[in-house]
PDB file of N, CA and C in Angstrom:
ATOM      1  N   MET W 174      19.485  25.718   0.260  1.00 89.00           N
ATOM      2  CA  MET W 174      18.402  24.890   0.816  1.00 89.00           C
ATOM      3  C   MET W 174      17.082  25.467   0.373  1.00 89.00           C
ATOM      4  N   ASP W 175      16.175  24.584   0.059  1.00 94.00           N
ATOM      5  CA  ASP W 175      14.841  25.014  -0.416  1.00 94.00           C
ATOM      6  C   ASP W 175      14.052  25.514   0.813  1.00 94.00           C
ATOM      7  N   ILE W 176      13.232  26.554   0.597  1.00 96.00           N
ATOM      8  CA  ILE W 176      12.487  27.155   1.718  1.00 96.00           C
ATOM      9  C   ILE W 176      11.459  26.139   2.228  1.00 96.00           C
ATOM     10  N   LYS W 177      10.938  25.259   1.434  1.00 97.00           N
ATOM     11  CA  LYS W 177      10.000  24.211   1.903  1.00 97.00           C
ATOM     12  C   LYS W 177      10.656  23.287   2.938  1.00 97.00           C
ATOM     13  N   ILE W 178      11.916  22.955   2.626  1.00 97.00           N
ATOM     14  CA  ILE W 178      12.677  22.042   3.511  1.00 97.00           C
ATOM     15  C   ILE W 178      13.010  22.804   4.834  1.00 97.00           C
ATOM     16  N   ALA W 179      13.389  24.043   4.713  1.00 97.00           N
ATOM     17  CA  ALA W 179      13.677  24.798   5.947  1.00 97.00           C
ATOM     18  C   ALA W 179      12.431  24.959   6.776  1.00 97.00           C
ATOM     19  N   PHE W 180      11.293  25.210   6.105  1.00 98.00           N
ATOM     20  CA  PHE W 180      10.054  25.364   6.946  1.00 98.00           C
ATOM     21  C   PHE W 180       9.697  24.054   7.612  1.00 98.00           C
ATOM     22  N   GLY W 181       9.874  22.959   6.890  1.00 98.00           N
ATOM     23  CA  GLY W 181       9.591  21.611   7.434  1.00 98.00           C
ATOM     24  C   GLY W 181      10.453  21.302   8.667  1.00 98.00           C
ATOM     25  N   ARG W 182      11.702  21.620   8.562  1.00 97.00           N
ATOM     26  CA  ARG W 182      12.605  21.415   9.736  1.00 97.00           C
ATOM     27  C   ARG W 182      12.212  22.249  10.918  1.00 97.00           C
ATOM     28  N   VAL W 183      11.893  23.523  10.685  1.00 98.00           N
ATOM     29  CA  VAL W 183      11.462  24.448  11.716  1.00 98.00           C
ATOM     30  C   VAL W 183      10.155  23.915  12.366  1.00 98.00           C
ATOM     31  N   LEU W 184       9.144  23.595  11.537  1.00 98.00           N
ATOM     32  CA  LEU W 184       7.898  23.098  12.048  1.00 98.00           C
ATOM     33  C   LEU W 184       8.049  21.864  12.938  1.00 98.00           C
ATOM     34  N   ARG W 185       8.877  20.894  12.428  1.00 98.00           N
ATOM     35  CA  ARG W 185       9.106  19.681  13.209  1.00 98.00           C
ATOM     36  C   ARG W 185       9.764  19.981  14.546  1.00 98.00           C
ATOM     37  N   ASP W 186      10.721  20.876  14.516  1.00 97.00           N
ATOM     38  CA  ASP W 186      11.458  21.201  15.741  1.00 97.00           C
ATOM     39  C   ASP W 186      10.539  21.955  16.798  1.00 97.00           C
ATOM     40  N   VAL W 187       9.775  22.902  16.284  1.00 97.00           N
ATOM     41  CA  VAL W 187       8.866  23.625  17.148  1.00 97.00           C
ATOM     42  C   VAL W 187       7.720  22.706  17.695  1.00 97.00           C
ATOM     43  N   ARG W 188       7.275  21.804  16.820  1.00 97.00           N
ATOM     44  CA  ARG W 188       6.196  20.940  17.321  1.00 97.00           C
ATOM     45  C   ARG W 188       6.759  19.982  18.396  1.00 97.00           C
ATOM     46  N   LYS W 189       7.943  19.399  18.174  1.00 97.00           N
ATOM     47  CA  LYS W 189       8.457  18.431  19.068  1.00 97.00           C
ATOM     48  C   LYS W 189       9.104  19.003  20.268  1.00 97.00           C
ATOM     49  N   ASN W 190       9.752  20.182  20.139  1.00 95.00           N
ATOM     50  CA  ASN W 190      10.533  20.732  21.237  1.00 95.00           C
ATOM     51  C   ASN W 190      10.093  22.097  21.768  1.00 95.00           C
ATOM     52  N   GLY W 191       8.959  22.582  21.213  1.00 90.00           N
ATOM     53  CA  GLY W 191       8.427  23.878  21.631  1.00 90.00           C
ATOM     54  C   GLY W 191       7.696  23.772  22.970  1.00 90.00           C
ATOM     55  N   LYS W 192       6.895  24.730  23.237  1.00 90.00           N
ATOM     56  CA  LYS W 192       6.159  24.886  24.457  1.00 90.00           C
ATOM     57  C   LYS W 192       5.194  23.678  24.678  1.00 90.00           C
ATOM     58  N   LYS W 193       4.559  23.160  23.630  1.00 89.00           N
ATOM     59  CA  LYS W 193       3.526  22.108  23.802  1.00 89.00           C
ATOM     60  C   LYS W 193       4.004  20.676  23.548  1.00 89.00           C
ATOM     61  N   LYS W 194       5.056  20.484  22.878  1.00 93.00           N
ATOM     62  CA  LYS W 194       5.599  19.120  22.574  1.00 93.00           C
ATOM     63  C   LYS W 194       4.520  18.200  22.144  1.00 93.00           C
ATOM     64  N   MET W 195       4.086  18.354  20.915  1.00 97.00           N
ATOM     65  CA  MET W 195       2.862  17.639  20.466  1.00 97.00           C
ATOM     66  C   MET W 195       3.160  16.753  19.267  1.00 97.00           C
ATOM     67  N   SER W 196       2.298  15.801  19.006  1.00 97.00           N
ATOM     68  CA  SER W 196       2.384  14.954  17.849  1.00 97.00           C
ATOM     69  C   SER W 196       1.821  15.661  16.636  1.00 97.00           C
ATOM     70  N   GLN W 197       2.143  15.072  15.430  1.00 97.00           N
ATOM     71  CA  GLN W 197       1.602  15.587  14.198  1.00 97.00           C
ATOM     72  C   GLN W 197       0.077  15.555  14.297  1.00 97.00           C
ATOM     73  N   GLU W 198      -0.491  14.433  14.840  1.00 97.00           N
ATOM     74  CA  GLU W 198      -1.914  14.301  14.915  1.00 97.00           C
ATOM     75  C   GLU W 198      -2.548  15.384  15.762  1.00 97.00           C
ATOM     76  N   SER W 199      -1.991  15.633  16.911  1.00 97.00           N
ATOM     77  CA  SER W 199      -2.524  16.643  17.804  1.00 97.00           C
ATOM     78  C   SER W 199      -2.456  18.055  17.144  1.00 97.00           C
ATOM     79  N   LEU W 200      -1.384  18.327  16.529  1.00 97.00           N
ATOM     80  CA  LEU W 200      -1.255  19.645  15.832  1.00 97.00           C
ATOM     81  C   LEU W 200      -2.286  19.749  14.741  1.00 97.00           C
ATOM     82  N   ALA W 201      -2.414  18.713  13.913  1.00 97.00           N
ATOM     83  CA  ALA W 201      -3.451  18.699  12.879  1.00 97.00           C
ATOM     84  C   ALA W 201      -4.823  18.877  13.426  1.00 97.00           C
ATOM     85  N   LEU W 202      -5.164  18.140  14.424  1.00 97.00           N
ATOM     86  CA  LEU W 202      -6.492  18.179  15.026  1.00 97.00           C
ATOM     87  C   LEU W 202      -6.839  19.625  15.522  1.00 97.00           C
ATOM     88  N   GLU W 203      -5.905  20.194  16.274  1.00 97.00           N
ATOM     89  CA  GLU W 203      -6.162  21.484  16.890  1.00 97.00           C
ATOM     90  C   GLU W 203      -6.093  22.637  15.838  1.00 97.00           C
ATOM     91  N   ALA W 204      -5.322  22.459  14.767  1.00 97.00           N
ATOM     92  CA  ALA W 204      -5.161  23.474  13.717  1.00 97.00           C
ATOM     93  C   ALA W 204      -6.214  23.222  12.601  1.00 97.00           C
ATOM     94  N   ASN W 205      -6.975  22.164  12.719  1.00 97.00           N
ATOM     95  CA  ASN W 205      -8.004  21.900  11.783  1.00 97.00           C
ATOM     96  C   ASN W 205      -7.503  21.615  10.364  1.00 97.00           C
ATOM     97  N   ILE W 206      -6.421  20.875  10.329  1.00 96.00           N
ATOM     98  CA  ILE W 206      -5.840  20.447   9.051  1.00 96.00           C
ATOM     99  C   ILE W 206      -5.591  18.903   9.094  1.00 96.00           C
ATOM    100  N   ASP W 207      -5.374  18.349   8.021  1.00 97.00           N
ATOM    101  CA  ASP W 207      -5.157  16.903   7.911  1.00 97.00           C
ATOM    102  C   ASP W 207      -3.761  16.567   8.420  1.00 97.00           C
ATOM    103  N   ARG W 208      -3.664  15.417   9.129  1.00 96.00           N
ATOM    104  CA  ARG W 208      -2.402  14.968   9.689  1.00 96.00           C
ATOM    105  C   ARG W 208      -1.422  14.711   8.585  1.00 96.00           C
ATOM    106  N   ALA W 209      -1.858  14.151   7.443  1.00 97.00           N
ATOM    107  CA  ALA W 209      -0.949  13.883   6.324  1.00 97.00           C
ATOM    108  C   ALA W 209      -0.426  15.196   5.775  1.00 97.00           C
ATOM    109  N   HIS W 210      -1.170  16.279   5.843  1.00 97.00           N
ATOM    110  CA  HIS W 210      -0.715  17.560   5.357  1.00 97.00           C
ATOM    111  C   HIS W 210       0.475  18.068   6.234  1.00 97.00           C
ATOM    112  N   VAL W 211       0.320  17.892   7.583  1.00 98.00           N
ATOM    113  CA  VAL W 211       1.346  18.251   8.503  1.00 98.00           C
ATOM    114  C   VAL W 211       2.641  17.481   8.169  1.00 98.00           C
ATOM    115  N   SER W 212       2.484  16.155   7.897  1.00 98.00           N
ATOM    116  CA  SER W 212       3.583  15.336   7.570  1.00 98.00           C
ATOM    117  C   SER W 212       4.245  15.791   6.320  1.00 98.00           C
ATOM    118  N   LYS W 213       3.454  16.134   5.259  1.00 98.00           N
ATOM    119  CA  LYS W 213       4.053  16.632   4.006  1.00 98.00           C
ATOM    120  C   LYS W 213       4.701  17.947   4.187  1.00 98.00           C
ATOM    121  N   LEU W 214       4.160  18.863   5.073  1.00 98.00           N
ATOM    122  CA  LEU W 214       4.850  20.091   5.325  1.00 98.00           C
ATOM    123  C   LEU W 214       6.206  19.900   6.018  1.00 98.00           C
ATOM    124  N   GLU W 215       6.266  18.980   6.942  1.00 98.00           N
ATOM    125  CA  GLU W 215       7.526  18.657   7.635  1.00 98.00           C
ATOM    126  C   GLU W 215       8.538  18.015   6.755  1.00 98.00           C
ATOM    127  N   GLN W 216       8.075  17.296   5.699  1.00 98.00           N
ATOM    128  CA  GLN W 216       8.969  16.618   4.793  1.00 98.00           C
ATOM    129  C   GLN W 216       9.453  17.620   3.683  1.00 98.00           C
ATOM    130  N   GLY W 217       8.875  18.778   3.639  1.00 97.00           N
ATOM    131  CA  GLY W 217       9.230  19.786   2.605  1.00 97.00           C
ATOM    132  C   GLY W 217       8.574  19.512   1.298  1.00 97.00           C
ATOM    133  N   VAL W 218       7.539  18.638   1.285  1.00 97.00           N
ATOM    134  CA  VAL W 218       6.834  18.352   0.049  1.00 97.00           C
ATOM    135  C   VAL W 218       5.831  19.466  -0.318  1.00 97.00           C
ATOM    136  N   PHE W 219       5.176  19.985   0.713  1.00 96.00           N
ATOM    137  CA  PHE W 219       4.182  21.031   0.535  1.00 96.00           C
ATOM    138  C   PHE W 219       4.748  22.354   1.097  1.00 96.00           C
ATOM    139  N   GLN W 220       4.267  23.462   0.595  1.00 95.00           N
ATOM    140  CA  GLN W 220       4.569  24.722   1.127  1.00 95.00           C
ATOM    141  C   GLN W 220       3.283  25.280   1.828  1.00 95.00           C
ATOM    142  N   PRO W 221       3.404  25.850   3.013  1.00 96.00           N
ATOM    143  CA  PRO W 221       2.214  26.220   3.735  1.00 96.00           C
ATOM    144  C   PRO W 221       1.610  27.514   3.183  1.00 96.00           C
ATOM    145  N   THR W 222       0.312  27.639   3.331  1.00 97.00           N
ATOM    146  CA  THR W 222      -0.330  28.930   3.014  1.00 97.00           C
ATOM    147  C   THR W 222      -0.148  29.862   4.212  1.00 97.00           C
ATOM    148  N   LEU W 223      -0.420  31.113   4.009  1.00 97.00           N
ATOM    149  CA  LEU W 223      -0.266  32.044   5.120  1.00 97.00           C
ATOM    150  C   LEU W 223      -1.278  31.714   6.252  1.00 97.00           C
ATOM    151  N   SER W 224      -2.494  31.330   5.864  1.00 97.00           N
ATOM    152  CA  SER W 224      -3.494  30.977   6.905  1.00 97.00           C
ATOM    153  C   SER W 224      -3.052  29.769   7.655  1.00 97.00           C
ATOM    154  N   THR W 225      -2.450  28.784   6.961  1.00 97.00           N
ATOM    155  CA  THR W 225      -1.937  27.597   7.674  1.00 97.00           C
ATOM    156  C   THR W 225      -0.879  27.971   8.678  1.00 97.00           C
ATOM    157  N   ILE W 226       0.047  28.833   8.308  1.00 98.00           N
ATOM    158  CA  ILE W 226       1.050  29.276   9.224  1.00 98.00           C
ATOM    159  C   ILE W 226       0.492  29.945  10.462  1.00 98.00           C
ATOM    160  N   PHE W 227      -0.519  30.790  10.234  1.00 98.00           N
ATOM    161  CA  PHE W 227      -1.213  31.385  11.387  1.00 98.00           C
ATOM    162  C   PHE W 227      -1.914  30.377  12.259  1.00 98.00           C
ATOM    163  N   ASP W 228      -2.605  29.477  11.658  1.00 97.00           N
ATOM    164  CA  ASP W 228      -3.355  28.440  12.390  1.00 97.00           C
ATOM    165  C   ASP W 228      -2.375  27.546  13.238  1.00 97.00           C
ATOM    166  N   MET W 229      -1.324  27.111  12.608  1.00 98.00           N
ATOM    167  CA  MET W 229      -0.320  26.261  13.329  1.00 98.00           C
ATOM    168  C   MET W 229       0.380  27.049  14.446  1.00 98.00           C
ATOM    169  N   ALA W 230       0.724  28.313  14.176  1.00 97.00           N
ATOM    170  CA  ALA W 230       1.445  29.151  15.145  1.00 97.00           C
ATOM    171  C   ALA W 230       0.561  29.250  16.435  1.00 97.00           C
ATOM    172  N   LYS W 231      -0.721  29.500  16.213  1.00 97.00           N
ATOM    173  CA  LYS W 231      -1.604  29.686  17.384  1.00 97.00           C
ATOM    174  C   LYS W 231      -1.578  28.397  18.183  1.00 97.00           C
ATOM    175  N   VAL W 232      -1.718  27.222  17.589  1.00 97.00           N
ATOM    176  CA  VAL W 232      -1.736  25.948  18.290  1.00 97.00           C
ATOM    177  C   VAL W 232      -0.430  25.743  19.004  1.00 97.00           C
ATOM    178  N   LEU W 233       0.690  26.090  18.352  1.00 97.00           N
ATOM    179  CA  LEU W 233       2.022  25.873  18.880  1.00 97.00           C
ATOM    180  C   LEU W 233       2.461  26.902  19.886  1.00 97.00           C
ATOM    181  N   GLU W 234       1.553  27.909  20.171  1.00 96.00           N
ATOM    182  CA  GLU W 234       1.767  28.963  21.152  1.00 96.00           C
ATOM    183  C   GLU W 234       3.022  29.801  20.791  1.00 96.00           C
ATOM    184  N   CYS W 235       3.124  30.117  19.547  1.00 96.00           N
ATOM    185  CA  CYS W 235       4.129  31.145  19.079  1.00 96.00           C
ATOM    186  C   CYS W 235       3.446  31.955  18.101  1.00 96.00           C
ATOM    187  N   SER W 236       4.214  33.010  17.659  1.00 97.00           N
ATOM    188  CA  SER W 236       3.613  33.905  16.654  1.00 97.00           C
ATOM    189  C   SER W 236       4.022  33.435  15.250  1.00 97.00           C
ATOM    190  N   PRO W 237       3.242  33.742  14.233  1.00 98.00           N
ATOM    191  CA  PRO W 237       3.608  33.491  12.909  1.00 98.00           C
ATOM    192  C   PRO W 237       4.959  34.050  12.525  1.00 98.00           C
ATOM    193  N   ALA W 238       5.228  35.234  13.048  1.00 98.00           N
ATOM    194  CA  ALA W 238       6.529  35.932  12.812  1.00 98.00           C
ATOM    195  C   ALA W 238       7.704  35.131  13.386  1.00 98.00           C
ATOM    196  N   GLU W 239       7.464  34.516  14.549  1.00 97.00           N
ATOM    197  CA  GLU W 239       8.494  33.617  15.141  1.00 97.00           C
ATOM    198  C   GLU W 239       8.815  32.467  14.196  1.00 97.00           C
ATOM    199  N   LEU W 240       7.788  31.841  13.662  1.00 96.00           N
ATOM    200  CA  LEU W 240       8.036  30.723  12.765  1.00 96.00           C
ATOM    201  C   LEU W 240       8.834  31.179  11.513  1.00 96.00           C
ATOM    202  N   VAL W 241       8.381  32.271  10.911  1.00 97.00           N
ATOM    203  CA  VAL W 241       9.038  32.814   9.764  1.00 97.00           C
ATOM    204  C   VAL W 241      10.503  33.200  10.042  1.00 97.00           C
ATOM    205  N   ASP W 242      10.744  33.802  11.213  1.00 98.00           N
ATOM    206  CA  ASP W 242      12.090  34.116  11.607  1.00 98.00           C
ATOM    207  C   ASP W 242      12.933  32.897  11.797  1.00 98.00           C
ATOM    208  N   LEU W 243      12.413  31.907  12.348  1.00 97.00           N
ATOM    209  CA  LEU W 243      13.153  30.636  12.457  1.00 97.00           C
ATOM    210  C   LEU W 243      13.502  29.989  11.154  1.00 97.00           C
ATOM    211  N   VAL W 244      12.560  30.120  10.195  1.00 97.00           N
ATOM    212  CA  VAL W 244      12.845  29.653   8.874  1.00 97.00           C
ATOM    213  C   VAL W 244      13.961  30.414   8.187  1.00 97.00           C
ATOM    214  N   ASP W 245      13.901  31.780   8.395  1.00 97.00           N
ATOM    215  CA  ASP W 245      14.924  32.592   7.820  1.00 97.00           C
ATOM    216  C   ASP W 245      16.325  32.230   8.429  1.00 97.00           C
ATOM    217  N   LYS W 246      16.371  31.983   9.758  1.00 97.00           N
ATOM    218  CA  LYS W 246      17.616  31.583  10.328  1.00 97.00           C
ATOM    219  C   LYS W 246      18.096  30.219   9.830  1.00 97.00           C
ATOM    220  N   GLU W 247      17.147  29.325   9.644  1.00 96.00           N
ATOM    221  CA  GLU W 247      17.527  28.019   9.116  1.00 96.00           C
ATOM    222  C   GLU W 247      18.140  28.154   7.625  1.00 96.00           C
ATOM    223  N   LEU W 248      17.533  28.973   6.883  1.00 96.00           N
ATOM    224  CA  LEU W 248      18.029  29.198   5.531  1.00 96.00           C
ATOM    225  C   LEU W 248      19.367  29.834   5.559  1.00 96.00           C
ATOM    226  N   ARG W 249      19.567  30.836   6.389  1.00 95.00           N
ATOM    227  CA  ARG W 249      20.936  31.436   6.499  1.00 95.00           C
ATOM    228  C   ARG W 249      22.013  30.521   7.011  1.00 95.00           C
ATOM    229  N   ALA W 250      21.603  29.693   7.974  1.00 95.00           N
ATOM    230  CA  ALA W 250      22.594  28.728   8.490  1.00 95.00           C
ATOM    231  C   ALA W 250      22.995  27.732   7.496  1.00 95.00           C
ATOM    232  N   ASN W 251      22.177  27.454   6.521  1.00 91.00           N
ATOM    233  CA  ASN W 251      22.474  26.452   5.519  1.00 91.00           C
ATOM    234  C   ASN W 251      22.748  27.046   4.121  1.00 91.00           C
ATOM    235  N   GLN W 252      23.078  28.263   4.013  1.00 87.00           N
ATOM    236  CA  GLN W 252      23.357  28.981   2.725  1.00 87.00           C
ATOM    237  C   GLN W 252      24.443  28.311   1.979  1.00 87.00           C
ATOM    238  N   ASP W 253      25.387  27.856   2.628  1.00 65.00           N
ATOM    239  CA  ASP W 253      26.600  27.298   1.860  1.00 65.00           C
ATOM    240  C   ASP W 253      26.455  25.816   1.622  1.00 65.00           C
ATOM    241  N   THR W 254      25.390  25.182   2.110  1.00 54.00           N
ATOM    242  CA  THR W 254      25.293  23.688   1.837  1.00 54.00           C
ATOM    243  C   THR W 254      24.487  23.422   0.675  1.00 54.00           C
TER     244      THR W 254
END
């Protein structure tokens, strides 16, 4: 599995099912990024910058390390697919 796809899956899950349960638009507004960029990240089209990970993690009320760890787990879970 591509790391961009894994990040997108994790981002969508944390955004929808995390502490804040928010829309792409709300996340984008609070993280000061474009909503279309959030969509492309979730689709695995774009790869986030380190600063984007930090900005989104703050809004999602988790640490950047938690997001990265979840991506690592997603990649490991899908190693054989």
